Each structure stands twice: as structure tokens, then as C-alpha cells.
Short mmCIF file of C-alpha atoms (C1' of nucleotides) in Angstrom, two decimals:
data_model
loop_
_atom_site.label_atom_id
_atom_site.label_comp_id
_atom_site.label_asym_id
_atom_site.label_seq_id
_atom_site.Cartn_x
_atom_site.Cartn_y
_atom_site.Cartn_z
CA MET S 152 69.49 37.14 35.78
CA SER S 153 68.60 38.60 32.39
CA GLU S 154 66.74 36.84 29.63
CA GLN S 155 69.84 35.56 27.95
CA ASP S 156 71.30 34.14 31.12
CA THR S 157 68.27 32.02 31.76
CA LYS S 158 68.13 30.90 28.16
CA GLU S 159 71.76 29.82 28.20
CA ARG S 160 71.52 28.13 31.55
CA ILE S 161 68.63 26.11 30.20
CA LEU S 162 70.65 25.21 27.11
CA ASP S 163 73.58 24.12 29.28
CA ALA S 164 71.44 21.99 31.53
CA ALA S 165 69.56 20.47 28.60
CA GLU S 166 72.83 19.61 26.91
CA GLN S 167 74.01 17.72 29.97
CA ARG S 168 70.78 15.89 30.55
CA PHE S 169 70.03 14.98 26.95
CA ALA S 170 73.56 13.63 26.59
CA ARG S 171 73.33 11.61 29.78
CA ASP S 172 69.77 10.29 29.69
CA GLY S 173 68.66 10.69 26.09
CA PHE S 174 65.76 12.72 24.75
CA HIS S 175 62.90 10.58 25.98
CA GLY S 176 64.68 9.85 29.22
CA THR S 177 64.97 13.51 30.14
CA SER S 178 62.11 15.58 31.54
CA LEU S 179 61.79 19.34 31.22
CA ARG S 180 61.42 19.43 34.98
CA ALA S 181 64.85 17.87 35.44
CA ILE S 182 66.34 20.41 33.05
CA THR S 183 64.78 23.47 34.67
CA ALA S 184 65.63 22.20 38.14
CA GLU S 185 69.28 21.89 37.19
CA ALA S 186 69.23 25.26 35.45
CA GLY S 187 67.62 26.94 38.45
CA ALA S 188 64.87 28.12 36.14
CA ASN S 189 61.14 27.79 36.10
CA LEU S 190 59.43 25.03 34.16
CA ALA S 191 57.42 27.51 32.12
CA ALA S 192 60.61 29.24 30.96
CA VAL S 193 61.33 26.41 28.54
CA ASN S 194 58.16 26.86 26.60
CA TYR S 195 58.50 30.62 26.78
CA HIS S 196 62.02 30.67 25.32
CA PHE S 197 62.00 27.63 23.09
CA GLY S 198 58.40 26.68 22.38
CA SER S 199 58.61 22.94 23.07
CA LYS S 200 60.88 20.15 24.19
CA GLU S 201 61.74 19.29 20.59
CA THR S 202 62.68 22.83 19.64
CA LEU S 203 64.79 23.00 22.77
CA MET S 204 66.74 19.98 21.60
CA ALA S 205 67.11 21.57 18.19
CA ALA S 206 68.50 24.71 19.83
CA VAL S 207 70.94 22.65 21.89
CA ILE S 208 72.26 21.00 18.76
CA ASP S 209 72.37 24.15 16.67
CA ARG S 210 74.28 26.22 19.17
CA ARG S 211 77.36 24.03 18.93
CA LEU S 212 76.96 22.14 15.67
CA ALA S 213 76.86 25.23 13.46
CA PRO S 214 80.32 26.52 14.42
CA LEU S 215 81.73 22.99 14.57
CA ASN S 216 80.60 22.18 11.05
CA ARG S 217 81.85 25.56 9.83
CA ARG S 218 85.27 24.65 11.20
CA ARG S 219 85.10 21.21 9.63
CA SER S 220 84.27 22.73 6.26
CA GLU S 221 87.13 25.20 6.54
CA CYS S 222 89.60 22.41 7.28
CA LEU S 223 88.31 20.26 4.43
CA GLU S 224 88.53 23.23 2.09
CA ALA S 225 92.10 23.95 3.21
CA VAL S 226 93.15 20.38 2.43
CA ALA S 227 91.46 20.52 -0.96
CA ALA S 228 93.07 23.88 -1.76
CA ALA S 229 96.54 22.64 -0.85
CA ALA S 230 96.08 19.66 -3.14
CA ARG S 231 94.86 21.83 -6.02
CA LYS S 232 97.81 24.14 -5.62
CA GLU S 233 100.26 21.27 -5.93
CA ASN S 234 98.18 19.66 -8.65
CA ARG S 235 97.80 16.35 -6.86
CA PRO S 236 94.90 14.50 -5.21
CA PRO S 237 94.46 15.14 -1.48
CA ASP S 238 95.77 12.45 0.84
CA VAL S 239 93.31 10.27 2.71
CA ARG S 240 94.71 10.85 6.16
CA GLY S 241 94.69 14.62 5.68
CA VAL S 242 91.04 14.58 4.62
CA LEU S 243 90.02 12.40 7.54
CA ARG S 244 91.96 14.57 9.95
CA ALA S 245 90.23 17.67 8.63
CA PHE S 246 86.93 16.13 9.64
CA ILE S 247 87.92 14.47 12.90
CA GLN S 248 90.40 16.87 14.45
CA PRO S 249 87.94 19.78 14.85
CA THR S 250 85.62 17.45 16.74
CA LEU S 251 88.22 16.30 19.23
CA ASP S 252 89.64 19.82 19.58
CA PHE S 253 86.16 21.12 20.21
CA ARG S 254 85.69 18.67 23.06
CA GLY S 255 88.19 20.51 25.21
CA SER S 256 87.33 23.99 24.01
CA CYS S 257 84.56 24.89 26.44
CA PRO S 258 82.67 23.39 29.37
CA GLY S 259 79.70 21.44 28.12
CA ALA S 260 81.32 20.61 24.80
CA GLU S 261 82.12 17.19 26.16
CA ALA S 262 78.47 16.44 26.73
CA PHE S 263 77.60 17.84 23.35
CA VAL S 264 80.04 15.55 21.59
CA THR S 265 78.43 12.60 23.34
CA LEU S 266 75.09 13.89 22.17
CA VAL S 267 76.34 14.08 18.58
CA GLY S 268 77.72 10.57 18.81
CA ARG S 269 74.32 9.34 19.86
CA ALA S 270 72.34 11.39 17.41
CA LEU S 271 73.54 9.12 14.62
CA VAL S 272 71.76 6.12 16.08
CA GLN S 273 68.91 7.92 17.81
CA PRO S 274 65.59 6.17 17.31
CA ASP S 275 63.54 9.34 17.25
CA ASP S 276 62.73 10.21 13.66
CA THR S 277 62.19 13.94 14.08
CA LEU S 278 65.52 14.47 15.75
CA ARG S 279 67.44 12.22 13.42
CA VAL S 280 66.08 13.96 10.37
CA PHE S 281 66.86 17.34 11.92
CA PHE S 282 70.40 16.26 12.73
CA GLN S 283 70.96 14.76 9.29
CA LYS S 284 69.90 17.97 7.60
CA ARG S 285 72.50 19.85 9.64
CA MET S 286 75.21 17.32 8.81
CA GLU S 287 74.47 16.78 5.15
CA PRO S 288 76.56 19.62 3.63
CA VAL S 289 79.76 18.77 5.49
CA VAL S 290 79.31 15.02 5.01
CA THR S 291 78.83 15.56 1.28
CA ARG S 292 81.99 17.65 1.23
CA LEU S 293 83.82 14.88 3.10
CA PHE S 294 82.53 12.30 0.66
CA GLU S 295 83.73 14.29 -2.34
CA SER S 296 87.15 14.90 -0.80
CA LEU S 297 87.56 11.21 -0.10
CA ALA S 298 86.44 10.39 -3.63
CA ALA S 299 89.14 12.73 -4.92
CA ALA S 300 91.73 11.12 -2.66
CA LEU S 301 90.68 7.61 -3.72
CA PRO S 302 89.84 7.94 -7.43
CA ALA S 303 90.04 4.20 -8.08
CA LEU S 304 87.50 3.30 -5.40
CA PRO S 305 83.91 2.73 -6.60
CA ARG S 306 81.57 5.29 -5.07
CA GLN S 307 79.29 2.61 -3.65
CA VAL S 308 82.20 1.13 -1.75
CA LEU S 309 83.25 4.58 -0.54
CA PHE S 310 79.70 5.22 0.61
CA TRP S 311 79.77 2.20 2.89
CA ARG S 312 83.27 2.93 4.13
CA LEU S 313 82.10 6.40 5.05
CA HIS S 314 79.37 4.77 7.11
CA PHE S 315 81.88 2.51 8.81
CA MET S 316 84.01 5.52 9.58
CA LEU S 317 81.14 7.56 11.01
CA GLY S 318 80.19 4.56 13.13
CA ALA S 319 83.68 4.14 14.55
CA MET S 320 83.87 7.83 15.24
CA SER S 321 80.47 8.27 16.85
CA HIS S 322 80.96 5.20 19.00
CA THR S 323 84.31 6.56 20.13
CA LEU S 324 82.79 9.93 20.97
CA CYS S 325 80.18 8.25 23.13
CA TRP S 326 82.72 6.10 24.95
CA ILE S 327 85.69 8.35 25.17
CA ASP S 328 85.14 9.04 28.86
CA ARG S 329 84.11 5.62 30.03
CA ALA S 330 86.00 3.23 27.78
CA GLY S 331 88.23 2.42 30.73
CA ARG S 332 85.42 0.68 32.55
CA ALA S 333 85.10 -1.81 29.72
CA ALA S 334 88.80 -2.60 29.56
CA PRO S 335 89.21 -6.38 29.59
CA ALA S 336 92.29 -6.79 31.77
CA GLY S 337 93.10 -3.67 33.74
CA LEU S 338 94.27 -1.89 30.61
CA GLU S 339 94.84 1.82 30.94
CA PRO S 340 92.85 3.24 28.04
CA SER S 341 94.95 6.44 27.88
CA ALA S 342 92.29 8.60 26.31
CA ASP S 343 94.12 11.89 25.78
CA ALA S 344 92.82 13.62 22.68
CA GLU S 345 96.00 13.61 20.63
CA THR S 346 96.80 9.94 21.10
CA LEU S 347 93.23 9.00 20.41
CA SER S 348 93.16 11.09 17.27
CA ASP S 349 96.26 9.34 15.98
CA LEU S 350 94.90 5.90 16.81
CA LEU S 351 91.63 6.65 15.08
CA LEU S 352 93.34 8.09 12.01
CA ASP S 353 95.66 5.09 11.73
CA PHE S 354 92.72 2.74 11.81
CA LEU S 355 90.44 4.69 9.49
CA THR S 356 93.09 5.62 6.94
CA ALA S 357 94.07 1.99 6.53
CA GLY S 358 90.43 0.98 6.24
CA MET S 359 89.73 3.62 3.62
CA GLU S 360 92.79 2.72 1.57
CA SER S 361 92.17 -1.03 1.72
CA THR S 362 92.40 -2.60 -1.73
CA SER S 363 91.40 -6.15 -0.86
CA MET P 30 46.06 -18.82 23.16
CA SER P 31 48.15 -20.60 25.74
CA GLU P 32 50.55 -18.98 28.14
CA GLN P 33 53.55 -19.36 25.93
CA ASP P 34 51.82 -17.86 22.91
CA THR P 35 51.03 -14.67 24.75
CA LYS P 36 54.49 -14.48 26.22
CA GLU P 37 56.13 -14.84 22.84
CA ARG P 38 53.77 -12.43 21.11
CA ILE P 39 54.68 -9.86 23.73
CA LEU P 40 58.37 -10.53 23.17
CA ASP P 41 57.95 -10.14 19.42
CA ALA P 42 56.04 -6.90 19.73
CA ALA P 43 58.47 -5.52 22.32
CA GLU P 44 61.39 -6.36 20.07
CA GLN P 45 59.88 -4.38 17.22
CA ARG P 46 58.93 -1.39 19.29
CA PHE P 47 62.07 -1.15 21.35
CA ALA P 48 64.13 -1.31 18.18
CA ARG P 49 62.05 1.34 16.44
CA ASP P 50 61.35 3.81 19.23
CA GLY P 51 63.92 3.02 21.91
CA PHE P 52 63.31 1.95 25.47
CA HIS P 53 62.04 5.22 26.91
CA GLY P 54 60.12 5.98 23.72
CA THR P 55 58.08 2.79 23.94
CA SER P 56 55.10 2.30 26.25
CA LEU P 57 53.88 -1.01 27.54
CA ARG P 58 50.49 -0.07 26.13
CA ALA P 59 51.92 0.13 22.63
CA ILE P 60 53.53 -3.28 23.06
CA THR P 61 50.47 -5.06 24.40
CA ALA P 62 48.25 -3.42 21.80
CA GLU P 63 50.47 -4.72 19.01
CA ALA P 64 50.70 -8.14 20.65
CA GLY P 65 46.93 -8.37 21.07
CA ALA P 66 47.50 -8.95 24.76
CA ASN P 67 46.38 -7.26 27.88
CA LEU P 68 48.45 -4.61 29.59
CA ALA P 69 48.63 -6.56 32.82
CA ALA P 70 50.09 -9.57 31.02
CA VAL P 71 53.46 -7.85 30.81
CA ASN P 72 53.86 -7.53 34.52
CA TYR P 73 52.49 -11.00 35.06
CA HIS P 74 54.92 -12.68 32.68
CA PHE P 75 57.96 -10.45 33.00
CA GLY P 76 57.64 -8.42 36.17
CA SER P 77 58.47 -4.99 34.80
CA LYS P 78 59.34 -3.06 31.69
CA GLU P 79 63.04 -3.44 32.36
CA THR P 80 62.92 -7.18 32.85
CA LEU P 81 60.87 -7.40 29.67
CA MET P 82 63.69 -5.68 27.79
CA ALA P 83 66.16 -8.06 29.41
CA ALA P 84 64.06 -11.00 28.22
CA VAL P 85 63.91 -9.56 24.69
CA ILE P 86 67.69 -9.30 24.59
CA ASP P 87 68.35 -12.67 26.20
CA ARG P 88 66.09 -14.65 23.90
CA ARG P 89 68.22 -13.89 20.86
CA LEU P 90 71.57 -12.81 22.26
CA ALA P 91 72.27 -16.04 24.09
CA PRO P 92 72.18 -18.27 20.97
CA LEU P 93 73.87 -15.58 18.87
CA ASN P 94 76.80 -15.28 21.25
CA ARG P 95 77.01 -19.06 21.52
CA ARG P 96 77.37 -19.20 17.76
CA ARG P 97 79.97 -16.42 17.81
CA SER P 98 81.99 -18.27 20.43
CA GLU P 99 81.83 -21.48 18.41
CA CYS P 100 83.10 -19.71 15.31
CA LEU P 101 85.89 -17.99 17.21
CA GLU P 102 86.88 -21.30 18.76
CA ALA P 103 86.91 -22.99 15.36
CA VAL P 104 89.28 -20.35 13.98
CA ALA P 105 91.54 -20.66 17.01
CA ALA P 106 91.53 -24.47 16.77
CA ALA P 107 92.44 -24.43 13.09
CA ALA P 108 95.35 -22.11 13.83
CA ARG P 109 96.57 -24.30 16.69
CA LYS P 110 96.39 -27.37 14.53
CA GLU P 111 98.62 -25.79 11.87
CA ASN P 112 100.82 -24.24 14.53
CA ARG P 113 100.39 -20.66 13.26
CA PRO P 114 98.63 -17.56 14.57
CA PRO P 115 95.04 -17.07 13.41
CA ASP P 116 94.53 -14.58 10.59
CA VAL P 117 92.85 -11.28 11.35
CA ARG P 118 90.18 -11.51 8.71
CA GLY P 119 89.19 -14.98 9.82
CA VAL P 120 88.82 -13.85 13.43
CA LEU P 121 86.77 -10.83 12.47
CA ARG P 122 84.57 -12.92 10.22
CA ALA P 123 83.95 -15.37 13.04
CA PHE P 124 82.48 -12.53 15.06
CA ILE P 125 80.65 -10.64 12.32
CA GLN P 126 79.31 -13.34 10.05
CA PRO P 127 77.01 -14.95 12.65
CA THR P 128 75.43 -11.55 13.25
CA LEU P 129 74.64 -10.90 9.61
CA ASP P 130 73.53 -14.49 9.05
CA PHE P 131 71.28 -14.22 12.04
CA ARG P 132 69.57 -11.17 10.59
CA GLY P 133 67.94 -13.24 7.89
CA SER P 134 67.38 -16.35 9.95
CA CYS P 135 64.00 -15.57 11.47
CA PRO P 136 61.38 -12.84 11.39
CA GLY P 137 62.10 -10.26 14.04
CA ALA P 138 65.82 -10.88 13.97
CA GLU P 139 66.22 -7.78 11.86
CA ALA P 140 64.71 -5.62 14.56
CA PHE P 141 66.78 -7.38 17.17
CA VAL P 142 70.00 -6.64 15.35
CA THR P 143 69.04 -2.98 15.22
CA LEU P 144 68.39 -3.16 18.93
CA VAL P 145 71.80 -4.65 19.54
CA GLY P 146 73.43 -1.97 17.45
CA ARG P 147 71.78 0.67 19.59
CA ALA P 148 72.41 -1.02 22.90
CA LEU P 149 76.07 -0.10 22.63
CA VAL P 150 75.32 3.62 22.80
CA GLN P 151 72.17 3.43 24.91
CA PRO P 152 72.03 6.15 27.52
CA ASP P 153 70.23 4.03 30.04
CA ASP P 154 72.71 2.70 32.57
CA THR P 155 70.78 -0.34 33.73
CA LEU P 156 70.32 -1.68 30.24
CA ARG P 157 73.83 -0.90 29.11
CA VAL P 158 75.32 -2.67 32.08
CA PHE P 159 73.02 -5.63 31.51
CA PHE P 160 73.98 -5.77 27.85
CA GLN P 161 77.68 -5.46 28.58
CA LYS P 162 77.54 -8.33 31.02
CA ARG P 163 76.03 -10.52 28.32
CA MET P 164 78.63 -9.47 25.76
CA GLU P 165 81.70 -9.55 27.95
CA PRO P 166 82.69 -13.23 27.50
CA VAL P 167 82.53 -13.23 23.72
CA VAL P 168 84.19 -9.81 23.43
CA THR P 169 87.02 -11.00 25.66
CA ARG P 170 87.41 -14.05 23.47
CA LEU P 171 87.46 -11.82 20.39
CA PHE P 172 90.06 -9.59 22.01
CA GLU P 173 92.32 -12.53 22.80
CA SER P 174 91.97 -13.99 19.32
CA LEU P 175 92.89 -10.65 17.77
CA ALA P 176 95.82 -10.33 20.15
CA ALA P 177 97.02 -13.73 18.96
CA ALA P 178 96.59 -12.70 15.33
CA LEU P 179 98.46 -9.43 15.89
CA PRO P 180 101.20 -10.30 18.38
CA ALA P 181 103.22 -7.17 17.63
CA LEU P 182 100.37 -4.78 18.39
CA PRO P 183 100.33 -3.21 21.88
CA ARG P 184 97.26 -4.27 23.79
CA GLN P 185 96.21 -0.68 24.48
CA VAL P 186 96.16 0.00 20.76
CA LEU P 187 94.22 -3.18 20.14
CA PHE P 188 91.74 -2.18 22.80
CA TRP P 189 90.92 1.04 20.98
CA ARG P 190 90.83 -0.63 17.61
CA LEU P 191 88.34 -3.09 19.01
CA HIS P 192 86.21 -0.12 20.02
CA PHE P 193 86.48 1.39 16.55
CA MET P 194 85.45 -1.94 15.09
CA LEU P 195 82.46 -2.35 17.38
CA GLY P 196 81.40 1.19 16.52
CA ALA P 197 81.59 0.61 12.78
CA MET P 198 79.69 -2.62 13.18
CA SER P 199 76.94 -1.37 15.46
CA HIS P 200 76.40 1.70 13.34
CA THR P 201 76.13 -0.48 10.27
CA LEU P 202 73.62 -2.74 11.98
CA CYS P 203 71.45 0.25 12.85
CA TRP P 204 71.56 1.68 9.33
CA ILE P 205 71.59 -1.42 7.22
CA ASP P 206 67.98 -0.97 6.18
CA ARG P 207 67.88 2.75 5.73
CA ALA P 208 71.37 3.68 4.58
CA GLY P 209 69.93 4.25 1.12
CA ARG P 210 68.03 7.29 2.29
CA ALA P 211 71.27 9.00 3.26
CA ALA P 212 73.02 8.29 -0.03
CA PRO P 213 74.55 11.51 -1.30
CA ALA P 214 73.91 11.27 -5.02
CA GLY P 215 71.36 8.61 -5.89
CA LEU P 216 73.80 5.85 -5.03
CA GLU P 217 72.37 2.40 -4.83
CA PRO P 218 73.59 1.18 -1.46
CA SER P 219 73.30 -2.51 -2.44
CA ALA P 220 72.88 -3.82 1.07
CA ASP P 221 72.76 -7.58 0.54
CA ALA P 222 74.30 -9.37 3.47
CA GLU P 223 77.19 -11.05 1.68
CA THR P 224 78.44 -7.93 -0.11
CA LEU P 225 78.12 -5.91 3.05
CA SER P 226 79.99 -8.51 5.04
CA ASP P 227 82.86 -8.41 2.55
CA LEU P 228 82.95 -4.61 2.54
CA LEU P 229 83.00 -4.47 6.30
CA LEU P 230 85.70 -7.14 6.57
CA ASP P 231 87.88 -5.37 3.99
CA PHE P 232 87.65 -2.15 5.94
CA LEU P 233 88.11 -3.59 9.41
CA THR P 234 90.88 -6.02 8.52
CA ALA P 235 92.94 -3.21 7.00
CA GLY P 236 92.28 -1.02 10.03
CA MET P 237 93.29 -3.76 12.44
CA GLU P 238 96.47 -4.57 10.53
CA SER P 239 97.53 -0.95 10.13
CA THR P 240 101.16 -0.44 11.12
CA SER P 241 101.38 3.34 10.75
"C1'" DG M 271 46.44 -17.22 33.03
"C1'" DT M 272 43.85 -13.46 31.51
"C1'" DC M 273 40.89 -9.91 32.20
"C1'" DT M 274 38.79 -5.01 34.06
"C1'" DA M 275 39.43 -1.39 36.86
"C1'" DT M 276 42.12 1.58 39.15
"C1'" DA M 277 45.94 3.48 42.13
"C1'" DT M 278 49.51 6.77 41.88
"C1'" DG M 279 52.44 9.74 39.84
"C1'" DC M 280 55.05 12.30 36.28
"C1'" DC M 281 54.68 14.15 31.79
"C1'" DG M 282 54.49 18.42 28.45
"C1'" DA M 283 52.08 22.41 27.91
"C1'" DT M 284 49.46 26.58 29.08
"C1'" DA M 285 46.60 30.32 31.47
"C1'" DG M 286 46.97 34.19 33.94
"C1'" DA M 287 48.89 37.04 37.96
"C1'" DC M 288 52.76 40.01 38.75
"C1'" DG Q 58 60.33 37.83 31.53
"C1'" DT Q 59 59.24 35.07 35.35
"C1'" DC Q 60 56.29 33.08 38.42
"C1'" DT Q 61 52.28 29.75 40.47
"C1'" DA Q 62 48.80 26.72 39.63
"C1'" DT Q 63 46.75 23.54 37.01
"C1'" DC Q 64 44.92 20.96 32.95
"C1'" DG Q 65 44.52 16.74 30.45
"C1'" DG Q 66 46.86 12.81 29.36
"C1'" DC Q 67 49.61 8.79 29.56
"C1'" DA Q 68 52.96 6.29 32.16
"C1'" DT Q 69 54.01 1.88 35.13
"C1'" DA Q 70 52.29 -1.08 38.19
"C1'" DT Q 71 48.84 -3.68 40.89
"C1'" DA Q 72 44.42 -5.50 43.12
"C1'" DG Q 73 40.95 -8.53 42.58
"C1'" DA Q 74 37.13 -10.82 39.68
"C1'" DC Q 75 36.65 -14.72 36.63
#
DNA sequence: GTCTATATGCCGATAGAC
DNA sequence: GTCTATCGGCATATAGAC
């Protein structure tokens, strides 16, 4: 039970709880109880509840966004090489696929993805600003790639479409594991990652390319 | 300062606070302070914090969903009369337009719409279930209208597309008044209701009609 | 119907022993 | 680095005067 073990167990438990009950709905006591750690350990290792949340986000978001940037760069490079604009679906996939892949990559990632989905609409200012700062570089890169793929589209329109896309995506991430419960008529939601990725890309690509 | 005045002032204040800080992030003290009412008045008039939230939602959601149902029914009736399927854009507009119209219809509606946008991803189970129950009839109606407009589309696919649409919409409702701050390069977001409605309908209609 | 006063409990954070 | 014990505060909810 070394220092790092405790620290990581707290991060794991916090990830689960924050995703399930939200920031304000989760107490440090609930987190430490689930982690089998002492209440004081949180402040010792992380300083405060807010910095704990920041650490939870950073641990997973940094590598995820690195992967997203790599994929976006690969799509852009391929387009440059062939001297053509990148294709919309390829750009969108470069942003979305790493997220869905990541979901199955390690235990806890599922909860984290829910957390990310919620962070976009979180009321708490501190956390939202923190999260936005971490997302800004890769979102800017996504915006520029889409602008290159859709040169005729006014940037204001693209800006809003990007918002629509992020909304569809974050909502999906939040609901991916309980969409079945909301099915209107006994529909099997069939939420395997690959199918869902295709469905989302079909929808978003068409929306992005809309000319009406 | 009759009974109803106090009750409504509490509802107004709660609407603002819940929308800004979330359910768990808002205290009854903050609400009653803003309403100029006494703390005990909340429990007297509403019973508990949760039932207060339910009252906040009900006050506006009931007429809003009535209007949505009327619009959806009007589109369906027009299609029946001309013996053709309804058009996708018309169905989507029947659901979306009342929401955006409502935003400007009375003071406080803005905050309520933000609240509704967030309710879809709210972590709290009680509130989410409550909200879903209130939305279920009109969402089912929307689903059936879209199914009629897109007879070739498998219902499972439509189910997910409906989720994507609700996500794009709720995210937009949450960000409508602060999307400008996230603009990547000094873009004017130009968020007037009519333009935004058209942009959203362009995007969603194309996504719904996608055949790839 | 509205108030004051208070019951009761959980919250985040910290001091200090080991 | 981990623990116990506790501080000070704010939470929801209620009892009872007016």
C-alpha cells in the first residue's frame, strides 16, 4: 500500500463517483470510503476537492487529446501529400474514433468518458474553464481541419456546426450505456462501439456537408 | 405580498439558480435570499428541495410540450390531408421552433431553457427520471413523425439519430448565451434565434436524411 | 401564510500523534 | 504517508409563535 497505490485508488474512485453523481453531488467521504483510504489522504495528495477533480481529468484527457491530435495530423498530412483537401468524414473520425476506442481501453475509462460528456454542460465555472483550457488546442485543430475540408462554408456557420457536433457527441457519451432504457418501443439499441461510431459519423458528416 | 406572489418569486429565483449552479450546487438559502422570502417558505409551499425543482420544471415544461405537440400534430395533419409523408425539416422545426420561440417569450424562460438543456445529462437519477417522464409523450410523437417522414430508415438507426439530435439541441440551448466566449478566432457567433434555428435545422435535417 | 429559532447531520479542511 | 479527532460552517427540514 505505497503512496502511489493510494493516490491511484483515490483517482479511480473519484472518477467513478464524479461521473455518476456529479461534482457537487459527490462527497470526499464517499470517495475515500470506496477507495479504502482515509479522508485526510485526499487533501494530503491533492490539496482540495477541486484539484482532485482536475487530476482526475488530466490523467486521462492528456493522452486522449494527444491521440486525437495525432490522428488529426495524420489526416491532414495525407491530404497534403495528395494535394487535396481532407475529407470531412476522415476528419471527424480522427476526433471521434480515439474517444470511443479509449472507452474500452482500460477499466474506468467508461466512467471518464461519461465525465467528459458532462463536463461540456457542467454548471460549475471553475471546472468548465479548466476543462475548456485542456480542450482548446485539439478543438482548434479540429476546427481548422474542418475549415480545410469545407472551404466554401462560412466560418461562423462552421463554428455553430462544430457546437452541434460536440453536443451530439457528448450527449451520446453520457447515454451510451443507458440509452436502451429510453427506447420508445422495445428497441434494441445495439450500442457496440463500431456500429455507434458509424452511425454517429453518418449523421455528423451529412450535417457538416449540408448545403441548404 | 400574498401567497401566490411569494410562491412565484421562489419559483423564479429557483429557476435562475438551478440553471446557473445546478441542483446540488444551489442551496435553498440562496434561493430564498434572492426571492426575498423566508427559508421556511420553501418547505411550506413545495415540501422539499426536490419537489421545488419539479415545480420549476413543470411550470414551463407543460405549456412548452403542449405547444410542441400541437405543432407536430399540425405537420402530421397537413401531410395526411395531402396524402404524402411529412417532410423531415418540417417535423424537426415543429419540435425545435417552440423551444427557441419560448426563450424570448417571458423573463426567466432563458434560464429555464438552459435548465432543460442540462436536465438531459443531469447526474441526479430522481430528477432525470422525473424529466424523462414529462418528455416521453412528445418525444414519442416526434419519433413517430420522423419515422413517417423517413420510412426507409431502420428504427434502430432513427433511435440513435434522435439521440444525436437531442444532444445537439440541448448542448446548443446550454451554450446559446455564452458560445461567443469559446469562439476560436474572434468569430462573431451571431446568436439571434432565427438564424440559429435555421443553422440547427440545416444541420439536423441533413443528418437525419443521410443515406450513407 | 409568514416568521424566528433550532434540530440534526454532513460537508471540506486541518492539526497533530504515530 | 497515514491515521484519529475535530473545527467551523452550511445544508435541509421542522416546530411553534404570531
